[in-house]
Amino acid sequence: MFIASVFLYVSIRKAALLHIPTEYVNLASLGIPFFLYITLTIQNHASLSISPDKLLLIFGLSLFGSYIPNVTSLKSIKFAPNPGYSLIISKSYVVLTTLVAIFLFHSQLTMRASIAILIIVLFSFFIVKGKSKHTVGSKPIWLPLSLVSFFGWGLLSIGTKYAFSQGITIYQRLIYLSIFVTSFILIEIRTRKIKLNLLHINHYFLLLAIGVFSALFNYFMTLSIDLAPNIGYVNAINASSISAVTVASALIYKDDLSLSKMIGVLGVTGGLLLLIFK
């Protein structure tokens, strides 16, 4: 999940720099994975039969936990001076999900893990500390947009764990969510009359890469949520990947990366190591 996250968001940043419409980036990141999920379902002989109430639950997660947060995240990445700034805020929902998991699912939370999560979150904010020199196209709206993603992705993580407790399988969650979200995006594209033929041929290869990385990211994240002793651990590792995104964006796209940001990156990395190595 960590590795896929880095490749995914660096690719999304490239799409933003190429001015590829957000709707198509969203469609690629949420629609293309459907084909991988179907393949996995067939190979594992998994059943897609599901009751209406469980399907309604996935529909709610699709709209409020996936579609809306992904739209706001992509727009926030586009307007932020560095994509890492936006993603650190939106992925800090780790604290919310860690605490909620204790009360709702009676999940464990060790002292070592608690300290590691706090280190990851605190040093993440070092990366956004201070006044940043805004790049061309950056707008202050990136912050409230990232907060919408914060609550939406928190809902998705908690809701997914709850869905598993109700008997929904990983494949049902992945496939039906993909179908619903893709439908939302197609409706948006049709409503806004965005034409696919406006894109350059190279853009399609980039969108395909985004789709593949997104499929890997979401599959391993969903699997981890099902298996982890606390969903907060998964979300902490997810959040820590943004330090790598921040460094990669600075090296590849020359995005802003000050000494303060580097301290944050090192701190987040230390927190990650504390969490996963015993």
PDB file of C-alpha atoms in Angstrom:
ATOM      1  CA  MET A   1       0.000   0.000   0.000  1.00  0.00           C
ATOM      2  CA  PHE A   2       2.813   2.402   0.934  1.00  0.00           C
ATOM      3  CA  ILE A   3       4.717   1.899  -2.311  1.00  0.00           C
ATOM      4  CA  ALA A   4       1.583   2.078  -4.459  1.00  0.00           C
ATOM      5  CA  SER A   5       0.561   5.307  -2.715  1.00  0.00           C
ATOM      6  CA  VAL A   6       3.828   7.027  -3.644  1.00  0.00           C
ATOM      7  CA  PHE A   7       3.603   6.060  -7.312  1.00  0.00           C
ATOM      8  CA  LEU A   8      -0.103   6.936  -7.412  1.00  0.00           C
ATOM      9  CA  TYR A   9       0.173  10.468  -6.076  1.00  0.00           C
ATOM     10  CA  VAL A  10       3.333  11.344  -7.973  1.00  0.00           C
ATOM     11  CA  SER A  11       1.457  10.297 -11.132  1.00  0.00           C
ATOM     12  CA  ILE A  12      -1.565  12.361 -10.105  1.00  0.00           C
ATOM     13  CA  ARG A  13       0.699  15.373  -9.626  1.00  0.00           C
ATOM     14  CA  LYS A  14       1.995  14.874 -13.171  1.00  0.00           C
ATOM     15  CA  ALA A  15      -1.579  14.790 -14.444  1.00  0.00           C
ATOM     16  CA  ALA A  16      -2.280  18.077 -12.674  1.00  0.00           C
ATOM     17  CA  LEU A  17       0.774  19.690 -14.259  1.00  0.00           C
ATOM     18  CA  LEU A  18      -0.443  18.496 -17.677  1.00  0.00           C
ATOM     19  CA  HIS A  19      -3.870  20.033 -16.953  1.00  0.00           C
ATOM     20  CA  ILE A  20      -5.697  16.757 -17.455  1.00  0.00           C
ATOM     21  CA  PRO A  21      -9.302  17.273 -16.260  1.00  0.00           C
ATOM     22  CA  THR A  22      -9.814  16.143 -12.664  1.00  0.00           C
ATOM     23  CA  GLU A  23     -12.842  14.099 -13.699  1.00  0.00           C
ATOM     24  CA  TYR A  24     -10.716  11.864 -15.924  1.00  0.00           C
ATOM     25  CA  VAL A  25      -8.023  11.413 -13.306  1.00  0.00           C
ATOM     26  CA  ASN A  26     -10.754  10.407 -10.872  1.00  0.00           C
ATOM     27  CA  LEU A  27     -12.303   8.075 -13.451  1.00  0.00           C
ATOM     28  CA  ALA A  28      -8.949   6.384 -14.047  1.00  0.00           C
ATOM     29  CA  SER A  29      -8.114   6.011 -10.359  1.00  0.00           C
ATOM     30  CA  LEU A  30     -11.508   4.557  -9.456  1.00  0.00           C
ATOM     31  CA  GLY A  31     -12.800   2.994 -12.679  1.00  0.00           C
ATOM     32  CA  ILE A  32      -9.815   1.118 -14.120  1.00  0.00           C
ATOM     33  CA  PRO A  33      -9.274  -0.913 -10.901  1.00  0.00           C
ATOM     34  CA  PHE A  34     -12.675  -2.551 -11.495  1.00  0.00           C
ATOM     35  CA  PHE A  35     -11.139  -4.854 -14.112  1.00  0.00           C
ATOM     36  CA  LEU A  36      -8.437  -6.034 -11.705  1.00  0.00           C
ATOM     37  CA  TYR A  37     -10.997  -6.676  -8.984  1.00  0.00           C
ATOM     38  CA  ILE A  38     -13.195  -8.708 -11.334  1.00  0.00           C
ATOM     39  CA  THR A  39     -10.191 -10.835 -12.301  1.00  0.00           C
ATOM     40  CA  LEU A  40      -9.355 -11.493  -8.647  1.00  0.00           C
ATOM     41  CA  THR A  41     -12.983 -12.347  -7.879  1.00  0.00           C
ATOM     42  CA  ILE A  42     -13.143 -14.906 -10.680  1.00  0.00           C
ATOM     43  CA  GLN A  43      -9.811 -16.459  -9.740  1.00  0.00           C
ATOM     44  CA  ASN A  44     -10.891 -16.835  -6.099  1.00  0.00           C
ATOM     45  CA  HIS A  45     -14.419 -18.026  -6.974  1.00  0.00           C
ATOM     46  CA  ALA A  46     -15.810 -15.328  -4.694  1.00  0.00           C
ATOM     47  CA  SER A  47     -19.536 -14.649  -4.546  1.00  0.00           C
ATOM     48  CA  LEU A  48     -20.926 -11.220  -5.424  1.00  0.00           C
ATOM     49  CA  SER A  49     -24.421 -12.039  -4.121  1.00  0.00           C
ATOM     50  CA  ILE A  50     -25.341  -9.390  -1.561  1.00  0.00           C
ATOM     51  CA  SER A  51     -28.441  -8.264   0.358  1.00  0.00           C
ATOM     52  CA  PRO A  52     -30.054  -4.848  -0.351  1.00  0.00           C
ATOM     53  CA  ASP A  53     -29.151  -3.374   3.053  1.00  0.00           C
ATOM     54  CA  LYS A  54     -25.469  -4.271   2.619  1.00  0.00           C
ATOM     55  CA  LEU A  55     -25.500  -2.913  -0.915  1.00  0.00           C
ATOM     56  CA  LEU A  56     -26.970   0.332   0.448  1.00  0.00           C
ATOM     57  CA  LEU A  57     -24.123   0.506   2.970  1.00  0.00           C
ATOM     58  CA  ILE A  58     -21.556   0.204   0.186  1.00  0.00           C
ATOM     59  CA  PHE A  59     -23.443   2.848  -1.804  1.00  0.00           C
ATOM     60  CA  GLY A  60     -23.121   5.280   1.122  1.00  0.00           C
ATOM     61  CA  LEU A  61     -19.426   4.544   1.481  1.00  0.00           C
ATOM     62  CA  SER A  62     -19.012   5.017  -2.270  1.00  0.00           C
ATOM     63  CA  LEU A  63     -20.570   8.475  -2.255  1.00  0.00           C
ATOM     64  CA  PHE A  64     -19.428   9.975   1.048  1.00  0.00           C
ATOM     65  CA  GLY A  65     -16.268   7.973   1.691  1.00  0.00           C
ATOM     66  CA  SER A  66     -14.816   7.631  -1.801  1.00  0.00           C
ATOM     67  CA  TYR A  67     -16.273   9.798  -4.575  1.00  0.00           C
ATOM     68  CA  ILE A  68     -16.583  13.117  -2.743  1.00  0.00           C
ATOM     69  CA  PRO A  69     -13.270  12.813  -0.815  1.00  0.00           C
ATOM     70  CA  ASN A  70     -11.409  11.827  -3.988  1.00  0.00           C
ATOM     71  CA  VAL A  71     -12.821  14.804  -5.893  1.00  0.00           C
ATOM     72  CA  THR A  72     -11.830  17.221  -3.123  1.00  0.00           C
ATOM     73  CA  SER A  73      -8.411  15.569  -2.736  1.00  0.00           C
ATOM     74  CA  LEU A  74      -7.587  15.844  -6.439  1.00  0.00           C
ATOM     75  CA  LYS A  75      -8.632  19.483  -6.488  1.00  0.00           C
ATOM     76  CA  SER A  76      -6.649  20.160  -3.326  1.00  0.00           C
ATOM     77  CA  ILE A  77      -3.533  18.546  -4.842  1.00  0.00           C
ATOM     78  CA  LYS A  78      -4.012  20.726  -7.906  1.00  0.00           C
ATOM     79  CA  PHE A  79      -4.198  23.958  -5.896  1.00  0.00           C
ATOM     80  CA  ALA A  80      -1.606  23.174  -3.197  1.00  0.00           C
ATOM     81  CA  PRO A  81       1.978  24.486  -3.533  1.00  0.00           C
ATOM     82  CA  ASN A  82       3.129  20.890  -2.956  1.00  0.00           C
ATOM     83  CA  PRO A  83       0.891  17.780  -3.158  1.00  0.00           C
ATOM     84  CA  GLY A  84       2.377  16.526   0.098  1.00  0.00           C
ATOM     85  CA  TYR A  85       0.823  19.429   1.995  1.00  0.00           C
ATOM     86  CA  SER A  86      -2.685  18.502   0.903  1.00  0.00           C
ATOM     87  CA  LEU A  87      -2.254  14.790   1.437  1.00  0.00           C
ATOM     88  CA  ILE A  88      -0.772  15.140   4.906  1.00  0.00           C
ATOM     89  CA  ILE A  89      -3.864  17.014   6.072  1.00  0.00           C
ATOM     90  CA  SER A  90      -6.349  14.672   4.413  1.00  0.00           C
ATOM     91  CA  LYS A  91      -4.548  11.513   5.535  1.00  0.00           C
ATOM     92  CA  SER A  92      -4.249  12.614   9.165  1.00  0.00           C
ATOM     93  CA  TYR A  93      -7.607  10.935   9.703  1.00  0.00           C
ATOM     94  CA  VAL A  94      -5.425   8.203  11.212  1.00  0.00           C
ATOM     95  CA  VAL A  95      -6.002   9.731  14.675  1.00  0.00           C
ATOM     96  CA  LEU A  96      -9.769   9.728  14.224  1.00  0.00           C
ATOM     97  CA  THR A  97      -9.945   6.139  13.004  1.00  0.00           C
ATOM     98  CA  THR A  98      -7.521   4.842  15.645  1.00  0.00           C
ATOM     99  CA  LEU A  99      -9.659   6.122  18.510  1.00  0.00           C
ATOM    100  CA  VAL A 100     -12.995   5.201  16.936  1.00  0.00           C
ATOM    101  CA  ALA A 101     -11.765   1.638  16.304  1.00  0.00           C
ATOM    102  CA  ILE A 102     -11.164   1.144  20.036  1.00  0.00           C
ATOM    103  CA  PHE A 103     -14.756   2.004  20.953  1.00  0.00           C
ATOM    104  CA  LEU A 104     -16.581   0.509  17.962  1.00  0.00           C
ATOM    105  CA  PHE A 105     -14.536  -2.611  17.249  1.00  0.00           C
ATOM    106  CA  HIS A 106     -12.672  -3.108  20.559  1.00  0.00           C
ATOM    107  CA  SER A 107      -9.415  -2.919  18.635  1.00  0.00           C
ATOM    108  CA  GLN A 108      -6.081  -3.011  20.398  1.00  0.00           C
ATOM    109  CA  LEU A 109      -3.813   0.007  20.756  1.00  0.00           C
ATOM    110  CA  THR A 110      -0.381  -0.507  22.272  1.00  0.00           C
ATOM    111  CA  MET A 111       1.678   2.267  23.832  1.00  0.00           C
ATOM    112  CA  ARG A 112       4.383   1.792  21.195  1.00  0.00           C
ATOM    113  CA  ALA A 113       1.858   2.140  18.376  1.00  0.00           C
ATOM    114  CA  SER A 114       0.273   5.185  20.019  1.00  0.00           C
ATOM    115  CA  ILE A 115       3.629   6.950  20.225  1.00  0.00           C
ATOM    116  CA  ALA A 116       4.448   6.004  16.626  1.00  0.00           C
ATOM    117  CA  ILE A 117       1.129   7.362  15.349  1.00  0.00           C
ATOM    118  CA  LEU A 118       1.563  10.624  17.259  1.00  0.00           C
ATOM    119  CA  ILE A 119       5.088  11.014  15.869  1.00  0.00           C
ATOM    120  CA  ILE A 120       3.813  10.465  12.321  1.00  0.00           C
ATOM    121  CA  VAL A 121       1.027  13.023  12.716  1.00  0.00           C
ATOM    122  CA  LEU A 122       3.092  15.659  14.529  1.00  0.00           C
ATOM    123  CA  PHE A 123       6.036  15.521  12.153  1.00  0.00           C
ATOM    124  CA  SER A 124       3.647  15.525   9.215  1.00  0.00           C
ATOM    125  CA  PHE A 125       2.648  19.030  10.212  1.00  0.00           C
ATOM    126  CA  PHE A 126       6.294  20.083  10.166  1.00  0.00           C
ATOM    127  CA  ILE A 127       6.034  19.572   6.440  1.00  0.00           C
ATOM    128  CA  VAL A 128       3.251  22.167   6.203  1.00  0.00           C
ATOM    129  CA  LYS A 129       4.740  24.455   8.870  1.00  0.00           C
ATOM    130  CA  GLY A 130       5.525  28.055   7.998  1.00  0.00           C
ATOM    131  CA  LYS A 131       4.769  30.176   4.983  1.00  0.00           C
ATOM    132  CA  SER A 132       5.186  28.421   1.698  1.00  0.00           C
ATOM    133  CA  LYS A 133       5.969  30.173  -1.507  1.00  0.00           C
ATOM    134  CA  HIS A 134       2.961  29.388  -3.671  1.00  0.00           C
ATOM    135  CA  THR A 135       3.591  27.988  -7.091  1.00  0.00           C
ATOM    136  CA  VAL A 136       1.710  29.076 -10.183  1.00  0.00           C
ATOM    137  CA  GLY A 137      -1.912  27.968  -9.951  1.00  0.00           C
ATOM    138  CA  SER A 138      -1.936  27.424  -6.171  1.00  0.00           C
ATOM    139  CA  LYS A 139      -4.965  28.698  -4.224  1.00  0.00           C
ATOM    140  CA  PRO A 140      -5.805  28.837  -0.474  1.00  0.00           C
ATOM    141  CA  ILE A 141      -8.902  26.696  -1.127  1.00  0.00           C
ATOM    142  CA  TRP A 142      -6.669  23.601  -1.002  1.00  0.00           C
ATOM    143  CA  LEU A 143      -6.892  23.504   2.819  1.00  0.00           C
ATOM    144  CA  PRO A 144     -10.708  23.238   3.264  1.00  0.00           C
ATOM    145  CA  LEU A 145     -10.817  20.804   0.358  1.00  0.00           C
ATOM    146  CA  SER A 146      -8.279  18.572   2.093  1.00  0.00           C
ATOM    147  CA  LEU A 147     -10.341  18.682   5.304  1.00  0.00           C
ATOM    148  CA  VAL A 148     -13.350  17.307   3.426  1.00  0.00           C
ATOM    149  CA  SER A 149     -11.134  14.420   2.315  1.00  0.00           C
ATOM    150  CA  PHE A 150      -9.986  14.000   5.933  1.00  0.00           C
ATOM    151  CA  PHE A 151     -13.496  13.235   7.185  1.00  0.00           C
ATOM    152  CA  GLY A 152     -14.542  11.346   4.067  1.00  0.00           C
ATOM    153  CA  TRP A 153     -11.602   8.937   4.089  1.00  0.00           C
ATOM    154  CA  GLY A 154     -12.017   8.476   7.831  1.00  0.00           C
ATOM    155  CA  LEU A 155     -15.619   7.452   7.189  1.00  0.00           C
ATOM    156  CA  LEU A 156     -14.501   5.058   4.437  1.00  0.00           C
ATOM    157  CA  SER A 157     -11.987   3.328   6.707  1.00  0.00           C
ATOM    158  CA  ILE A 158     -14.383   2.971   9.638  1.00  0.00           C
ATOM    159  CA  GLY A 159     -17.264   1.999   7.360  1.00  0.00           C
ATOM    160  CA  THR A 160     -15.170  -0.633   5.610  1.00  0.00           C
ATOM    161  CA  LYS A 161     -14.232  -2.277   8.894  1.00  0.00           C
ATOM    162  CA  TYR A 162     -17.889  -2.217   9.919  1.00  0.00           C
ATOM    163  CA  ALA A 163     -18.904  -3.706   6.562  1.00  0.00           C
ATOM    164  CA  PHE A 164     -16.537  -6.639   7.102  1.00  0.00           C
ATOM    165  CA  SER A 165     -18.044  -7.211  10.543  1.00  0.00           C
ATOM    166  CA  GLN A 166     -21.452  -7.479   8.852  1.00  0.00           C
ATOM    167  CA  GLY A 167     -20.301 -10.213   6.506  1.00  0.00           C
ATOM    168  CA  ILE A 168     -19.452  -8.151   3.431  1.00  0.00           C
ATOM    169  CA  THR A 169     -16.419  -9.626   1.667  1.00  0.00           C
ATOM    170  CA  ILE A 170     -13.391  -7.771   0.381  1.00  0.00           C
ATOM    171  CA  TYR A 171     -14.360  -8.471  -3.218  1.00  0.00           C
ATOM    172  CA  GLN A 172     -17.931  -7.260  -2.734  1.00  0.00           C
ATOM    173  CA  ARG A 173     -16.662  -4.067  -1.146  1.00  0.00           C
ATOM    174  CA  LEU A 174     -14.098  -3.397  -3.874  1.00  0.00           C
ATOM    175  CA  ILE A 175     -16.267  -4.225  -6.886  1.00  0.00           C
ATOM    176  CA  TYR A 176     -19.543  -2.614  -5.869  1.00  0.00           C
ATOM    177  CA  LEU A 177     -17.784   0.490  -4.599  1.00  0.00           C
ATOM    178  CA  SER A 178     -15.927   0.712  -7.901  1.00  0.00           C
ATOM    179  CA  ILE A 179     -19.179   0.370  -9.864  1.00  0.00           C
ATOM    180  CA  PHE A 180     -20.964   3.056  -7.850  1.00  0.00           C
ATOM    181  CA  VAL A 181     -18.085   5.546  -7.903  1.00  0.00           C
ATOM    182  CA  THR A 182     -17.444   5.045 -11.603  1.00  0.00           C
ATOM    183  CA  SER A 183     -21.125   5.719 -12.254  1.00  0.00           C
ATOM    184  CA  PHE A 184     -20.924   8.964 -10.265  1.00  0.00           C
ATOM    185  CA  ILE A 185     -17.935  10.084 -12.297  1.00  0.00           C
ATOM    186  CA  LEU A 186     -19.524   9.223 -15.649  1.00  0.00           C
ATOM    187  CA  ILE A 187     -22.620  11.202 -14.672  1.00  0.00           C
ATOM    188  CA  GLU A 188     -20.404  14.158 -13.741  1.00  0.00           C
ATOM    189  CA  ILE A 189     -18.503  13.962 -17.039  1.00  0.00           C
ATOM    190  CA  ARG A 190     -21.716  13.819 -19.038  1.00  0.00           C
ATOM    191  CA  THR A 191     -23.293  16.659 -17.046  1.00  0.00           C
ATOM    192  CA  ARG A 192     -20.270  18.905 -17.483  1.00  0.00           C
ATOM    193  CA  LYS A 193     -19.875  17.829 -21.131  1.00  0.00           C
ATOM    194  CA  ILE A 194     -16.158  17.114 -20.867  1.00  0.00           C
ATOM    195  CA  LYS A 195     -14.839  15.545 -24.094  1.00  0.00           C
ATOM    196  CA  LEU A 196     -12.384  12.681 -23.981  1.00  0.00           C
ATOM    197  CA  ASN A 197     -10.904  13.506 -27.399  1.00  0.00           C
ATOM    198  CA  LEU A 198      -9.370  16.680 -26.001  1.00  0.00           C
ATOM    199  CA  LEU A 199      -6.600  14.635 -24.385  1.00  0.00           C
ATOM    200  CA  HIS A 200      -3.201  13.879 -25.930  1.00  0.00           C
ATOM    201  CA  ILE A 201      -2.343  10.231 -26.624  1.00  0.00           C
ATOM    202  CA  ASN A 202       0.383  10.269 -23.943  1.00  0.00           C
ATOM    203  CA  HIS A 203      -2.194  11.358 -21.380  1.00  0.00           C
ATOM    204  CA  TYR A 204      -3.999   8.031 -21.752  1.00  0.00           C
ATOM    205  CA  PHE A 205      -0.873   6.103 -20.773  1.00  0.00           C
ATOM    206  CA  LEU A 206      -0.532   8.288 -17.686  1.00  0.00           C
ATOM    207  CA  LEU A 207      -4.191   7.696 -16.792  1.00  0.00           C
ATOM    208  CA  LEU A 208      -3.692   3.955 -17.238  1.00  0.00           C
ATOM    209  CA  ALA A 209      -0.729   4.068 -14.850  1.00  0.00           C
ATOM    210  CA  ILE A 210      -2.820   6.001 -12.333  1.00  0.00           C
ATOM    211  CA  GLY A 211      -5.506   3.322 -12.586  1.00  0.00           C
ATOM    212  CA  VAL A 212      -3.063   0.470 -11.996  1.00  0.00           C
ATOM    213  CA  PHE A 213      -1.400   2.155  -9.019  1.00  0.00           C
ATOM    214  CA  SER A 214      -4.812   3.030  -7.594  1.00  0.00           C
ATOM    215  CA  ALA A 215      -5.949  -0.593  -7.933  1.00  0.00           C
ATOM    216  CA  LEU A 216      -2.880  -1.833  -6.059  1.00  0.00           C
ATOM    217  CA  PHE A 217      -3.226   0.859  -3.411  1.00  0.00           C
ATOM    218  CA  ASN A 218      -6.928   0.223  -2.722  1.00  0.00           C
ATOM    219  CA  TYR A 219      -6.637  -3.574  -2.817  1.00  0.00           C
ATOM    220  CA  PHE A 220      -3.811  -3.753  -0.296  1.00  0.00           C
ATOM    221  CA  MET A 221      -5.361  -1.046   1.878  1.00  0.00           C
ATOM    222  CA  THR A 222      -8.685  -2.902   2.012  1.00  0.00           C
ATOM    223  CA  LEU A 223      -6.947  -6.200   2.760  1.00  0.00           C
ATOM    224  CA  SER A 224      -4.928  -4.512   5.522  1.00  0.00           C
ATOM    225  CA  ILE A 225      -8.032  -2.977   7.117  1.00  0.00           C
ATOM    226  CA  ASP A 226      -9.545  -6.458   7.341  1.00  0.00           C
ATOM    227  CA  LEU A 227      -6.440  -8.014   8.918  1.00  0.00           C
ATOM    228  CA  ALA A 228      -4.934  -5.275  11.106  1.00  0.00           C
ATOM    229  CA  PRO A 229      -5.480  -5.288  14.910  1.00  0.00           C
ATOM    230  CA  ASN A 230      -6.451  -1.600  14.609  1.00  0.00           C
ATOM    231  CA  ILE A 231      -7.384   0.213  11.386  1.00  0.00           C
ATOM    232  CA  GLY A 232      -5.411   3.180  12.698  1.00  0.00           C
ATOM    233  CA  TYR A 233      -2.186   1.247  12.116  1.00  0.00           C
ATOM    234  CA  VAL A 234      -3.042   0.888   8.435  1.00  0.00           C
ATOM    235  CA  ASN A 235      -3.983   4.549   8.157  1.00  0.00           C
ATOM    236  CA  ALA A 236      -0.757   5.596   9.893  1.00  0.00           C
ATOM    237  CA  ILE A 237       1.341   3.734   7.329  1.00  0.00           C
ATOM    238  CA  ASN A 238      -0.840   5.254   4.613  1.00  0.00           C
ATOM    239  CA  ALA A 239      -0.301   8.755   6.007  1.00  0.00           C
ATOM    240  CA  SER A 240       3.451   8.252   6.336  1.00  0.00           C
ATOM    241  CA  SER A 241       3.721   7.557   2.604  1.00  0.00           C
ATOM    242  CA  ILE A 242       3.086  11.239   2.015  1.00  0.00           C
ATOM    243  CA  SER A 243       6.558  12.091   3.262  1.00  0.00           C
ATOM    244  CA  ALA A 244       7.925  10.048   0.366  1.00  0.00           C
ATOM    245  CA  VAL A 245       5.486  11.774  -2.012  1.00  0.00           C
ATOM    246  CA  THR A 246       6.702  15.170  -0.811  1.00  0.00           C
ATOM    247  CA  VAL A 247      10.355  14.305  -1.412  1.00  0.00           C
ATOM    248  CA  ALA A 248       9.635  12.667  -4.781  1.00  0.00           C
ATOM    249  CA  SER A 249       7.640  15.694  -5.957  1.00  0.00           C
ATOM    250  CA  ALA A 250      10.480  18.004  -4.957  1.00  0.00           C
ATOM    251  CA  LEU A 251      13.041  15.905  -6.844  1.00  0.00           C
ATOM    252  CA  ILE A 252      10.945  15.265  -9.946  1.00  0.00           C
ATOM    253  CA  TYR A 253       8.830  18.414 -10.278  1.00  0.00           C
ATOM    254  CA  LYS A 254      10.985  20.885  -8.281  1.00  0.00           C
ATOM    255  CA  ASP A 255       8.176  21.484  -5.781  1.00  0.00           C
ATOM    256  CA  ASP A 256       8.896  23.396  -2.591  1.00  0.00           C
ATOM    257  CA  LEU A 257      10.998  21.478  -0.014  1.00  0.00           C
ATOM    258  CA  SER A 258      12.551  23.505   2.811  1.00  0.00           C
ATOM    259  CA  LEU A 259      14.637  22.423   5.834  1.00  0.00           C
ATOM    260  CA  SER A 260      11.472  22.390   7.958  1.00  0.00           C
ATOM    261  CA  LYS A 261       9.840  20.019   5.491  1.00  0.00           C
ATOM    262  CA  MET A 262      12.873  17.716   5.508  1.00  0.00           C
ATOM    263  CA  ILE A 263      12.757  17.534   9.314  1.00  0.00           C
ATOM    264  CA  GLY A 264       9.127  16.549   9.018  1.00  0.00           C
ATOM    265  CA  VAL A 265       9.938  13.863   6.472  1.00  0.00           C
ATOM    266  CA  LEU A 266      12.641  12.379   8.706  1.00  0.00           C
ATOM    267  CA  GLY A 267      10.331  12.449  11.729  1.00  0.00           C
ATOM    268  CA  VAL A 268       7.520  10.734   9.858  1.00  0.00           C
ATOM    269  CA  THR A 269       9.931   8.075   8.637  1.00  0.00           C
ATOM    270  CA  GLY A 270      11.088   7.476  12.208  1.00  0.00           C
ATOM    271  CA  GLY A 271       7.490   7.099  13.363  1.00  0.00           C
ATOM    272  CA  LEU A 272       6.791   4.627  10.586  1.00  0.00           C
ATOM    273  CA  LEU A 273       9.803   2.504  11.514  1.00  0.00           C
ATOM    274  CA  LEU A 274       8.713   2.526  15.162  1.00  0.00           C
ATOM    275  CA  LEU A 275       5.239   1.344  14.165  1.00  0.00           C
ATOM    276  CA  ILE A 276       6.133  -1.540  11.856  1.00  0.00           C
ATOM    277  CA  PHE A 277       9.376  -2.869  13.394  1.00  0.00           C
ATOM    278  CA  LYS A 278       9.474  -4.451  16.835  1.00  0.00           C
TER     279      LYS A 278
END
